[in-house]
Amino acid sequence: DHRDLHSFPTRRSSDLLNMRDNRGGSRAVATTMDLGRTWTEHLSSRKALQEPICMASLISVKAEENVLNKDILLFSNPNTVKGRHHITIKASLDGGMTWSSEDQVMLDEDEGWGYSCLTMIDKETVGILYESSVAHMTFQAVRLKDIIK
């Protein structure tokens, strides 16, 4: 059972789908080369991104659209396998294969609802709207250079 789907085109003429996996513990990831007729499990599926079965957000930011001039995937969720705490934004510089612990920032370590939504504000800043431990909804602006070291 998969919900909370995020899909975007990749450089290899395929589409990548990142989704909540109700078995828990991690995100499921699949790719298609034929516009969704068939899907193949991605090498990073159920390995690269942990989660406590919670909504997440994923956006693709092309090199020409950011100050770092790199193709970036940005991902936010509660960075844990149990509970909804440690709201974190992570960056991948290799199309989602890896998510380095150096390229992330934790925003809220306390328990909350954990849902989040990412958007680019400008070429150097990502915005995140999330259910935090201190308010029903919190909006925060984070510089890309604070996420990607």
mmCIF file of C-alpha atoms in Angstrom:
data_model
loop_
_atom_site.group_PDB
_atom_site.id
_atom_site.type_symbol
_atom_site.label_atom_id
_atom_site.label_comp_id
_atom_site.label_asym_id
_atom_site.label_seq_id
_atom_site.Cartn_x
_atom_site.Cartn_y
_atom_site.Cartn_z
ATOM 1 C CA ASP A 1 0.000 0.000 0.000
ATOM 2 C CA HIS A 2 1.662 3.213 -1.178
ATOM 3 C CA ARG A 3 0.394 6.743 -0.680
ATOM 4 C CA ASP A 4 1.871 10.232 -0.725
ATOM 5 C CA LEU A 5 3.390 9.970 -4.215
ATOM 6 C CA HIS A 6 5.973 12.357 -5.678
ATOM 7 C CA SER A 7 6.918 11.974 -9.334
ATOM 8 C CA PHE A 8 9.359 13.863 -11.538
ATOM 9 C CA PRO A 9 11.375 13.297 -14.726
ATOM 10 C CA THR A 10 15.024 12.266 -14.425
ATOM 11 C CA ARG A 11 17.948 12.931 -16.738
ATOM 12 C CA ARG A 12 17.839 9.367 -18.094
ATOM 13 C CA SER A 13 14.492 9.778 -19.918
ATOM 14 C CA SER A 14 12.654 8.084 -17.100
ATOM 15 C CA ASP A 15 10.269 9.181 -14.386
ATOM 16 C CA LEU A 16 10.999 8.555 -10.716
ATOM 17 C CA LEU A 17 8.274 7.951 -8.154
ATOM 18 C CA ASN A 18 9.010 8.423 -4.424
ATOM 19 C CA MET A 19 6.247 7.228 -2.097
ATOM 20 C CA ARG A 20 5.270 6.497 1.469
ATOM 21 C CA ASP A 21 5.396 2.754 2.095
ATOM 22 C CA ASN A 22 2.867 1.598 4.690
ATOM 23 C CA ARG A 23 5.112 -1.332 5.682
ATOM 24 C CA GLY A 24 7.065 1.386 7.519
ATOM 25 C CA GLY A 25 10.692 2.260 8.073
ATOM 26 C CA SER A 26 11.601 3.738 4.694
ATOM 27 C CA ARG A 27 10.384 5.315 1.442
ATOM 28 C CA ALA A 28 9.673 3.201 -1.638
ATOM 29 C CA VAL A 29 11.088 4.420 -4.962
ATOM 30 C CA ALA A 30 10.334 3.198 -8.502
ATOM 31 C CA THR A 31 11.155 4.303 -12.062
ATOM 32 C CA THR A 32 9.405 3.995 -15.403
ATOM 33 C CA MET A 33 10.768 4.329 -18.935
ATOM 34 C CA ASP A 34 7.374 4.046 -20.673
ATOM 35 C CA LEU A 35 5.255 6.807 -19.107
ATOM 36 C CA GLY A 36 4.012 4.589 -16.295
ATOM 37 C CA ARG A 37 2.940 1.435 -18.125
ATOM 38 C CA THR A 38 5.591 -0.549 -16.238
ATOM 39 C CA TRP A 39 7.596 0.246 -13.096
ATOM 40 C CA THR A 40 10.935 -0.991 -11.783
ATOM 41 C CA GLU A 41 12.052 -0.732 -8.185
ATOM 42 C CA HIS A 42 14.832 1.870 -7.878
ATOM 43 C CA LEU A 43 18.161 0.842 -6.306
ATOM 44 C CA SER A 44 17.525 3.275 -3.437
ATOM 45 C CA SER A 45 14.034 1.921 -2.681
ATOM 46 C CA ARG A 46 13.472 1.164 1.015
ATOM 47 C CA LYS A 47 17.151 1.905 1.717
ATOM 48 C CA ALA A 48 18.040 5.569 1.268
ATOM 49 C CA LEU A 49 15.302 7.483 3.121
ATOM 50 C CA GLN A 50 13.961 6.417 6.494
ATOM 51 C CA GLU A 51 10.478 7.415 7.636
ATOM 52 C CA PRO A 52 7.825 6.614 10.262
ATOM 53 C CA ILE A 53 5.002 6.179 7.688
ATOM 54 C CA CYS A 54 4.329 9.867 7.205
ATOM 55 C CA MET A 55 3.730 12.326 4.423
ATOM 56 C CA ALA A 56 6.926 13.795 2.968
ATOM 57 C CA SER A 57 7.837 16.368 0.343
ATOM 58 C CA LEU A 58 10.225 16.017 -2.589
ATOM 59 C CA ILE A 59 11.160 18.621 -5.180
ATOM 60 C CA SER A 60 13.613 18.604 -8.053
ATOM 61 C CA VAL A 61 15.637 21.801 -8.550
ATOM 62 C CA LYS A 62 17.548 22.100 -11.824
ATOM 63 C CA ALA A 63 21.077 23.549 -11.843
ATOM 64 C CA GLU A 64 20.004 26.691 -13.693
ATOM 65 C CA GLU A 65 17.321 27.327 -11.048
ATOM 66 C CA ASN A 66 19.634 27.521 -8.013
ATOM 67 C CA VAL A 67 22.663 29.435 -6.767
ATOM 68 C CA LEU A 68 24.796 26.269 -6.449
ATOM 69 C CA ASN A 69 24.429 25.445 -10.166
ATOM 70 C CA LYS A 70 23.817 21.773 -9.365
ATOM 71 C CA ASP A 71 20.875 19.487 -10.056
ATOM 72 C CA ILE A 72 19.399 18.907 -6.606
ATOM 73 C CA LEU A 73 16.633 16.803 -5.098
ATOM 74 C CA LEU A 74 15.296 18.204 -1.834
ATOM 75 C CA PHE A 75 13.356 15.967 0.546
ATOM 76 C CA SER A 76 11.661 16.696 3.875
ATOM 77 C CA ASN A 77 10.085 14.417 6.460
ATOM 78 C CA PRO A 78 10.439 13.261 10.074
ATOM 79 C CA ASN A 79 13.937 11.723 9.939
ATOM 80 C CA THR A 80 13.127 8.689 12.085
ATOM 81 C CA VAL A 81 11.422 5.301 11.804
ATOM 82 C CA LYS A 82 9.139 5.736 14.839
ATOM 83 C CA GLY A 83 7.310 8.869 15.940
ATOM 84 C CA ARG A 84 7.015 12.128 14.055
ATOM 85 C CA HIS A 85 9.951 14.206 15.208
ATOM 86 C CA HIS A 86 13.287 15.402 13.821
ATOM 87 C CA ILE A 87 11.757 17.265 10.840
ATOM 88 C CA THR A 88 14.651 17.413 8.390
ATOM 89 C CA ILE A 89 15.411 18.725 4.905
ATOM 90 C CA LYS A 90 17.863 16.513 2.988
ATOM 91 C CA ALA A 91 19.577 17.060 -0.354
ATOM 92 C CA SER A 92 20.678 14.532 -2.971
ATOM 93 C CA LEU A 93 23.157 15.549 -5.641
ATOM 94 C CA ASP A 94 23.002 12.237 -7.554
ATOM 95 C CA GLY A 95 19.350 11.934 -8.523
ATOM 96 C CA GLY A 96 18.224 10.327 -5.274
ATOM 97 C CA MET A 97 20.705 7.466 -5.114
ATOM 98 C CA THR A 98 22.278 8.816 -1.924
ATOM 99 C CA TRP A 99 21.347 11.351 0.766
ATOM 100 C CA SER A 100 24.509 12.399 2.590
ATOM 101 C CA SER A 101 24.191 13.215 6.291
ATOM 102 C CA GLU A 102 26.367 16.270 5.558
ATOM 103 C CA ASP A 103 23.756 17.663 3.157
ATOM 104 C CA GLN A 104 20.820 18.032 5.532
ATOM 105 C CA VAL A 105 19.463 20.291 8.215
ATOM 106 C CA MET A 106 17.159 19.380 11.107
ATOM 107 C CA LEU A 107 14.496 22.003 11.792
ATOM 108 C CA ASP A 108 12.503 20.589 14.720
ATOM 109 C CA GLU A 109 13.578 17.712 16.970
ATOM 110 C CA ASP A 110 10.421 17.504 19.076
ATOM 111 C CA GLU A 111 7.240 15.512 18.437
ATOM 112 C CA GLY A 112 4.683 17.005 16.022
ATOM 113 C CA TRP A 113 2.403 15.799 13.215
ATOM 114 C CA GLY A 114 5.294 15.718 10.762
ATOM 115 C CA TYR A 115 3.666 16.646 7.436
ATOM 116 C CA SER A 116 5.697 19.034 5.275
ATOM 117 C CA CYS A 117 5.738 20.753 1.893
ATOM 118 C CA LEU A 118 8.790 22.217 0.111
ATOM 119 C CA THR A 119 9.018 25.011 -2.473
ATOM 120 C CA MET A 120 11.783 27.162 -3.882
ATOM 121 C CA ILE A 121 11.439 30.817 -2.848
ATOM 122 C CA ASP A 122 14.282 32.082 -5.011
ATOM 123 C CA LYS A 123 17.569 30.724 -6.409
ATOM 124 C CA GLU A 124 19.179 30.495 -2.971
ATOM 125 C CA THR A 125 16.312 29.748 -0.600
ATOM 126 C CA VAL A 126 13.920 26.841 -0.085
ATOM 127 C CA GLY A 127 10.687 27.303 1.830
ATOM 128 C CA ILE A 128 9.122 24.633 3.987
ATOM 129 C CA LEU A 129 5.636 24.601 5.472
ATOM 130 C CA TYR A 130 5.384 21.926 8.160
ATOM 131 C CA GLU A 131 3.444 20.761 11.178
ATOM 132 C CA SER A 132 5.861 21.540 13.984
ATOM 133 C CA SER A 133 6.085 20.852 17.688
ATOM 134 C CA VAL A 134 5.336 24.505 18.537
ATOM 135 C CA ALA A 135 2.512 25.405 16.114
ATOM 136 C CA HIS A 136 -0.052 23.716 13.891
ATOM 137 C CA MET A 137 1.731 25.134 10.840
ATOM 138 C CA THR A 138 5.202 26.666 10.628
ATOM 139 C CA PHE A 139 6.789 28.296 7.579
ATOM 140 C CA GLN A 140 10.542 28.541 7.472
ATOM 141 C CA ALA A 141 12.963 29.827 4.830
ATOM 142 C CA VAL A 142 16.260 27.915 4.611
ATOM 143 C CA ARG A 143 19.266 28.838 2.487
ATOM 144 C CA LEU A 144 20.464 26.064 0.164
ATOM 145 C CA LYS A 145 23.999 26.724 1.408
ATOM 146 C CA ASP A 146 22.820 25.787 4.938
ATOM 147 C CA ILE A 147 21.599 22.412 3.656
ATOM 148 C CA ILE A 148 24.342 21.566 1.158
ATOM 149 C CA LYS A 149 27.758 21.992 2.716
#
